[in-house]
CSV table of C-alpha atoms in Angstrom, one decimal:
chain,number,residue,atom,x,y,z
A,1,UNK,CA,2.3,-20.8,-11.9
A,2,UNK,CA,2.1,-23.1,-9.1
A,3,UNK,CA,2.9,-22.4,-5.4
A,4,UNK,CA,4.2,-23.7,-2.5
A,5,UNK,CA,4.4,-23.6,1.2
A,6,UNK,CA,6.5,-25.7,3.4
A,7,UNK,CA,5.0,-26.2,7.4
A,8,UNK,CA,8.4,-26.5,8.7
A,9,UNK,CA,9.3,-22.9,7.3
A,10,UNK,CA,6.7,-22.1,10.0
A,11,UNK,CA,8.8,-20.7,13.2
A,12,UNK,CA,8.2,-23.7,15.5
A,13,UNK,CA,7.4,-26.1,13.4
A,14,UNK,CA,10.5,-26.8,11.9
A,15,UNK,CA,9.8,-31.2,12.8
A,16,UNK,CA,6.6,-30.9,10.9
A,17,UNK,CA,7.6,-32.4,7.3
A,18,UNK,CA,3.9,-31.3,5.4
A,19,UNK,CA,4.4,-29.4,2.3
A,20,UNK,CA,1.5,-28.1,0.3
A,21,UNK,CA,1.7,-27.3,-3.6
A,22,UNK,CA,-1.4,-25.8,-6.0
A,23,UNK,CA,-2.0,-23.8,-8.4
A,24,UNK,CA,-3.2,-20.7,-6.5
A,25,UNK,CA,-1.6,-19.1,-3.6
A,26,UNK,CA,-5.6,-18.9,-1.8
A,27,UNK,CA,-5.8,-23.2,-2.7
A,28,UNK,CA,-2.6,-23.3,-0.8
A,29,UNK,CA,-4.0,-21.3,1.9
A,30,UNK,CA,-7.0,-23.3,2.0
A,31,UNK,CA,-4.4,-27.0,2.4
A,32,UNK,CA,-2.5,-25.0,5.3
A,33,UNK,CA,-6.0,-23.9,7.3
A,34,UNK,CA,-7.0,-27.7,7.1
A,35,UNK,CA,-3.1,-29.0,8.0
A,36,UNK,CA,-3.0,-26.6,11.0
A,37,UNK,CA,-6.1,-27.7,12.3
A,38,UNK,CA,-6.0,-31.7,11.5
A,39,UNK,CA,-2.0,-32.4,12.3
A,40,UNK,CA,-1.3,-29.0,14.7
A,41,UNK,CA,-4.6,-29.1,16.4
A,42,UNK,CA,-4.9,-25.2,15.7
A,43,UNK,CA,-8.5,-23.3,15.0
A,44,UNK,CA,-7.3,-21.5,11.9
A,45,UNK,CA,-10.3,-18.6,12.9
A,46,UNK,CA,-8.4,-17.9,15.8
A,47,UNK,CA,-5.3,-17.0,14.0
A,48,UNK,CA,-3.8,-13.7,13.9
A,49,UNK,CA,-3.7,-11.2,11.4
A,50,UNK,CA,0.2,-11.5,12.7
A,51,UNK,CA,0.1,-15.2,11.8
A,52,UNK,CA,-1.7,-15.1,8.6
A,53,UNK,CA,0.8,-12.6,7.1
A,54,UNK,CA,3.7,-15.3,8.2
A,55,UNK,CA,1.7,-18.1,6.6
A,56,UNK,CA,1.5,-16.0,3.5
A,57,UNK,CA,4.8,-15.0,3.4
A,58,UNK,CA,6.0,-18.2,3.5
A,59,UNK,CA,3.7,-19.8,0.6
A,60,UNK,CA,6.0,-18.8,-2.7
A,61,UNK,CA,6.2,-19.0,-6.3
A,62,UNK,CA,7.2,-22.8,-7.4
């Protein structure tokens, strides 16, 4: 089963239109570490255990 995370479901991010899709919820992990850090200009190993659970949250069952 496939899932899904949509960037803009993000709180403050709701302009960004990425959307990531993959078999695995970890592969869609993986996509939204490299997004946040190419198009946000983030260092994903600087994110909060706070954040991650968000991100995580947000990255559903397609």
């Amino acid at each position: 089963m496939p899932y899904t995370y949509r960037c803009r479901d993000y709180p403050g991010n709701e302009s960004c239109p990425a959307s990531f899709t993959a078999e695995t919820a970890s592969e869609v992990m993986k996509h939204v570490e490299l997004h946040g850090e190419v198009a946000h200009g983030e260092d994903p190993k600087q994110w909060s255990q706070e954040d991650r659970a968000e991100v995580q949250k947000l990255i559903v069952a397609s």
